[in-house]
Coordinates of C-alpha atoms and ligand atoms in Angstrom, one line a residue:
M1 CA 0.0 0.0 0.0
Y2 CA 2.9 2.4 0.7
D3 CA 5.2 0.7 -1.7
R4 CA 7.9 3.3 -2.4
Q5 CA 9.4 1.4 -5.3
K6 CA 6.0 1.1 -7.0
A7 CA 5.4 4.8 -6.4
L8 CA 8.7 5.7 -8.0
V9 CA 7.9 3.7 -11.1
L10 CA 4.5 5.6 -11.3
M11 CA 6.3 8.9 -10.9
E12 CA 8.6 8.1 -13.7
E13 CA 5.6 7.5 -15.9
H14 CA 3.6 10.6 -14.9
L15 CA 6.0 13.2 -13.5
K16 CA 8.2 14.5 -16.2
S17 CA 9.7 17.6 -14.7
E18 CA 12.9 17.1 -12.8
H19 CA 12.1 19.9 -10.4
L20 CA 8.8 18.3 -9.5
V21 CA 10.5 14.9 -8.8
K22 CA 13.1 16.7 -6.5
H23 CA 10.2 18.6 -4.9
S24 CA 8.4 15.3 -4.2
Y25 CA 11.5 13.9 -2.5
A26 CA 11.8 17.0 -0.4
V27 CA 8.2 16.9 0.7
E28 CA 8.6 13.2 1.5
A29 CA 11.5 14.0 3.7
V30 CA 9.7 16.8 5.5
M31 CA 6.6 14.7 6.0
A32 CA 8.7 11.9 7.5
A33 CA 10.3 14.4 9.9
L34 CA 6.9 15.8 10.9
A35 CA 5.5 12.3 11.4
K36 CA 8.3 11.3 13.7
K37 CA 7.2 14.2 16.0
L38 CA 3.4 14.0 15.6
D39 CA 2.5 10.5 14.6
P40 CA 5.5 8.2 15.1
D41 CA 3.6 5.0 14.2
N42 CA 2.8 6.3 10.8
V43 CA 6.1 7.7 9.5
E44 CA 6.0 5.5 6.4
R45 CA 2.4 6.7 5.5
W46 CA 3.1 10.4 6.0
A47 CA 6.3 10.1 4.0
F48 CA 4.4 8.3 1.2
A49 CA 1.8 11.0 1.1
G50 CA 4.6 13.6 0.6
L51 CA 6.3 11.6 -2.1
V52 CA 3.2 11.1 -4.2
H53 CA 1.2 14.3 -3.6
D54 CA 2.1 15.9 -6.9
M55 CA 1.7 12.7 -9.1
D56 CA -0.7 14.5 -11.4
A57 CA 1.0 17.9 -11.5
D58 CA 2.5 17.4 -15.0
L59 CA -0.7 15.9 -16.3
V60 CA -3.3 18.6 -15.7
D61 CA -3.2 22.3 -16.2
Y62 CA -4.8 23.1 -12.9
K63 CA -4.1 26.8 -13.2
N64 CA -6.2 27.3 -16.3
D65 CA -8.7 24.5 -16.4
E66 CA -11.2 24.3 -13.5
N67 CA -12.4 20.9 -14.8
H68 CA -9.0 19.4 -14.3
L69 CA -8.0 20.3 -10.7
H70 CA -4.7 19.2 -9.5
G71 CA -5.0 16.6 -6.7
P72 CA -8.0 14.5 -7.4
K73 CA -6.4 12.9 -10.5
A74 CA -3.3 12.0 -8.4
A75 CA -5.6 10.2 -5.9
E76 CA -7.3 8.4 -8.8
I77 CA -3.9 7.2 -10.3
L78 CA -2.8 5.9 -6.9
K79 CA -6.1 4.2 -6.2
E80 CA -6.0 2.4 -9.5
E81 CA -2.6 1.0 -8.5
N82 CA -3.8 0.1 -5.1
L83 CA -1.4 2.6 -3.5
G84 CA -2.1 4.8 -0.6
D85 CA -5.3 5.0 1.4
E86 CA -8.3 7.3 1.9
E87 CA -6.5 9.6 4.4
I88 CA -3.7 10.1 2.0
Y89 CA -6.1 10.9 -0.9
H90 CA -7.8 13.4 1.3
A91 CA -4.5 15.1 2.2
I92 CA -3.5 15.2 -1.5
K93 CA -6.8 16.9 -2.5
A94 CA -6.7 19.3 0.5
H95 CA -3.2 20.5 -0.3
N96 CA -4.6 22.3 -3.4
K97 CA -7.0 25.0 -2.0
A98 CA -8.7 25.2 -5.4
T99 CA -10.3 21.7 -4.9
G100 CA -12.4 23.1 -2.0
V101 CA -11.4 20.0 0.1
K102 CA -10.8 21.3 3.6
V103 CA -7.6 20.7 5.6
E104 CA -8.9 18.5 8.4
T105 CA -6.6 15.8 9.7
A106 CA -3.0 16.2 11.0
M107 CA -1.7 14.7 7.8
D108 CA -3.7 17.2 5.7
Q109 CA -2.3 20.0 7.7
A110 CA 1.3 18.7 7.6
L111 CA 1.2 18.3 3.8
Y112 CA -0.4 21.7 3.4
A113 CA 2.5 23.3 5.1
A114 CA 5.3 21.0 3.9
D115 CA 4.5 21.6 0.3
P116 CA 5.4 25.3 0.2
I117 CA 8.3 25.2 2.7
T118 CA 10.4 23.0 0.5
G119 CA 10.3 25.4 -2.4
F120 CA 11.0 28.3 0.0
I121 CA 14.1 26.6 1.4
T122 CA 15.3 25.8 -2.2
A123 CA 14.9 29.5 -3.1
I124 CA 16.9 30.5 0.0
T125 CA 19.6 28.0 -0.9
F126 CA 20.0 29.6 -4.3
V127 CA 20.8 32.9 -2.7
Y128 CA 24.0 31.6 -1.1
P129 CA 27.1 31.9 -3.2
D130 CA 27.8 28.1 -3.1
K131 CA 24.1 27.3 -3.6
K132 CA 24.5 24.5 -1.1
I133 CA 21.8 23.7 1.4
N134 CA 24.5 22.9 4.0
S135 CA 25.2 26.7 4.1
V136 CA 21.6 27.6 5.0
K137 CA 20.8 28.4 8.6
A138 CA 17.3 27.9 10.0
K139 CA 17.3 31.5 11.1
S140 CA 17.4 32.8 7.6
I141 CA 14.2 30.9 6.8
T142 CA 12.4 32.8 9.5
K143 CA 13.9 36.1 8.4
R144 CA 12.9 35.6 4.7
M145 CA 9.3 34.9 5.8
K146 CA 8.9 38.6 6.4
E147 CA 10.3 39.6 3.0
T148 CA 7.1 39.3 1.1
R149 CA 8.7 39.9 -2.3
F150 CA 11.2 37.1 -1.8
A151 CA 9.9 33.8 -3.4
A152 CA 6.5 35.5 -3.5
G153 CA 4.9 32.3 -4.7
A154 CA 5.6 30.5 -1.5
D155 CA 2.4 30.8 0.6
R156 CA 3.4 32.2 4.0
D157 CA 0.0 31.5 5.6
A158 CA 0.2 27.9 4.5
M159 CA 3.7 27.5 6.0
R160 CA 2.7 29.2 9.2
S161 CA -0.4 27.1 9.5
I162 CA 1.9 24.3 10.9
E163 CA 1.3 26.1 14.2
K164 CA -2.1 24.5 14.3
L165 CA -0.3 21.2 15.0
G166 CA 1.5 22.7 18.0
I167 CA 4.8 23.2 16.2
S168 CA 6.2 26.8 16.2
F169 CA 7.3 28.1 12.8
P170 CA 11.0 28.3 13.8
D171 CA 10.9 24.7 14.8
F172 CA 9.2 23.7 11.6
A173 CA 11.8 25.7 9.6
A174 CA 14.7 23.9 11.4
L175 CA 13.1 20.5 11.1
S176 CA 12.4 20.9 7.4
L177 CA 15.9 22.3 6.7
E178 CA 17.5 19.3 8.5
A179 CA 15.3 16.8 6.6
M180 CA 16.3 18.4 3.3
K181 CA 19.9 18.5 4.2
E182 CA 19.9 14.8 4.7
I183 CA 19.0 14.2 1.1
G184 CA 20.8 17.3 -0.2
E185 CA 22.6 15.3 -2.9
E186 CA 19.4 13.8 -4.2
L187 CA 17.9 17.3 -4.3
G188 CA 21.0 18.6 -6.2
L189 CA 21.4 21.2 -3.4
Ligands
FE2_201 FE1 3.8 20.0 -4.2

């Protein structure tokens, strides 16, 4: 059900952009780190939700076509392959506000916040002269949050909403940074 190898094969089939594949690994890592804190019996499931959450992002133009919302199709693809479960499908749908599916469970909330912070940390990494994630300090993530023009596409409110799970934003930033550092090579950072 949470077969990572099978998911990777599916991703190869559906996710063509390299940046989306790397983004998926990053969200997987952050979700695993959050689960260790919040739901330690389900680390594998949370990580899996992170890995597969953008499975349909290359398939549908969710920005321009309201009939092809990003999220539900990913759930469909996974279900067909007998991968994931209902809670994972819900989290995948809820991570795209446009679906109208509400953020309800802890997993929903975690994915909703983990999705934008990975891109945000990547953008911060690129500011450093060596463009290496190991050079990034957790403090600069918190600092950049206030610079609204920096990585403007990264939804500040979504990232900050992690506080609803009882994790402060600085703690979330540090945890996400550490999780991404661990797979820095895979992320090309
Ligand atoms: Fe994403």
